[in-house]
Amino acid sequence: MSYTVTQIMLTHSHSLLVSGPSVLGTHLLKFANQLTTNEIELIQGLGRYNLPSKVREIAEHQNPGRMYSDNLLYRLMDRGRRLFLGSDRDSMSKFFDLCYNVRASGGSFEYDLDTSMTLKSIILQSVAMATYSKAYPDFILCDGTHNVSKYTLKLMPFTVVDSLGRNTICGIALDQSENAEIVKQSLRGFGLNVTGATFMTDGGSAYPNVAIECNMIHVLCTKHFEKEIVANCSGLGPLAADYRRECFALIYDNMTPDDCDRRLSLALATFAQSDRACKSIQSIWTHRSKVCRAYTGSIFTCSCLATQRGESVNYQIKEHGHKKQELRKFNLFQLFEHLVQLFTRQQTKALDELVATIMTKAEWSSYVEKRWRASYSIMHEWSFVHCDGDMWYVSDVPLVDVTVARHHVELNPAEAFPTCNCYDFLSSMIPCVGICQRLSRHPLYLGALKQLNVTDPHGVDDAYQLSPPSAASSNHSVSLDVYKKVHVPTSGAMRITKFRNACSRIEQQVANNSHLYRLFMANLAAFENGIGDETVRGSLEPFRLPQDAALIPTLRPEAIVGNATDVVRPPVTSSSKKRKCDNINRSKLSNCLRQTRTAVPTKMKRKQYFS
């Protein structure tokens, strides 16, 4: 009996089992052709995220009665990862495309390589970030954080505070450590090296010299001193409570610099029995001009005593700690995409607040309102007032000498708004020109007006615009002054009554004149269509990633020719650094064991991707 091959079959001529082995009605699936199209798209779509243990839970929860083998999940997830990140696990080509597109669109991108052509430092700032650094360069925070990628680089987000009191990332830097060179290069590249600006950091050794070189005012985070004070209480016995109280008072209480120096000297003598306590007090003495409120109270810091604003940005990056494990597996492209998305969310929230603020006809944000009301609520405690021309001396105790009054208020200074010499006002400038002078300085102010379909008659400086107003918004808009003058009743029924009364006043003239009728109906139709038309109402355009902005020309420096991955190597990963140290330790341990015993059997451990 002979067989004749009539055609080549590269696939099975029979169908595979739709389901694998079944246990209690649950089928184990081992092959991709046993899956539906939706299952394959789901698993491959989740492959771009570094959450292998969660993929099984999500897939099996959405498809009851179906269980997926480890090998099948790994194959599909790896295929999905390659579809998104490419065959290169470090995605260097995609990373450089993203960064060069940022530079081509007007942003800033710089990097440095070591002798082996390995990336060791990166600086990136988009155009939208640059508008914030240009509008709010008077107070900058920098607080580095580890474990945000699979490399040994440390992330340093530079943060400013906008007129809404919101923290906003205005620049991103990565380096192997917080060294003076990368900090100085970042400040200059981001346009933040402003003479007289406040630069708040932790106790890193790189920051003081940078602040001196850039002529900036350096302020230290008080939280680190607070932790040291609490840790050094041991050994004082009954004096521990007095020690904590005095140290906290030296840092946070309002007093003159002379009083602060005197109390510091007295504290050193009082708690001399404990070396650790004296060490903390000596540290406060050394850095008193950067940490004690007696010295820093007159410096504009947006009322910040610690770097909680910078730390809150790091908290957002790690998504309240839930994204830590995933971030440790990110390459540079994934990390920067994540940071760009965070910045876009910050802009969106700011835009929503601006829209709400303009609708309520407020001239300042809720952040300023809360602080102002807090001061107003305790006004009755400061009832002793002495007026002397344009000067107003306010105190909570009877005034014998006006020079000792806590508040020296100048009612008509040259700036045409009241000012005070107290630390609360000088450090926050509320209510004053610093934060609440005008909301129109916010980079998203035009976007908020566009969303409300109104225009600002005073205009906004081009330096603070994210984008020019569109033609659609200019053709269908009203003046902001006219918009604010319209009284809005609180009741919906009252609004309907007012609207009908307004229409009844013009209905006779419109009905008797065909020209007025045409104008009224044409404007009414445009208004009706504009209610649901986003092109008329305006919207915030987010930052575009390179895969969505293929028409933007890519600019590359002269040093790099061809594909960036052919020349530049990715940074050293934390796992390879640990592995190198582990190999050294393992060899030393093996030598010790070899001297004591022979032929020690070992077991091979199998790496499992899913548990």
PDB file of C-alpha atoms in Angstrom, residues 429-438:
ATOM      1  CA  MET A 429       3.197  85.334  50.893  1.00  0.00           C
ATOM      2  CA  ILE A 430      -0.489  84.746  51.634  1.00  0.00           C
ATOM      3  CA  PRO A 431      -2.465  86.822  50.910  1.00  0.00           C
ATOM      4  CA  CYS A 432       0.035  88.587  48.677  1.00  0.00           C
ATOM      5  CA  VAL A 433       1.738  88.749  45.292  1.00  0.00           C
ATOM      6  CA  GLY A 434       3.674  85.504  45.807  1.00  0.00           C
ATOM      7  CA  ILE A 435       0.913  82.945  45.277  1.00  0.00           C
ATOM      8  CA  CYS A 436      -2.490  84.647  45.203  1.00  0.00           C
ATOM      9  CA  GLN A 437      -1.752  87.847  43.293  1.00  0.00           C
ATOM     10  CA  ARG A 438      -3.227  86.533  40.048  1.00  0.00           C
TER      11      ARG A 438
END
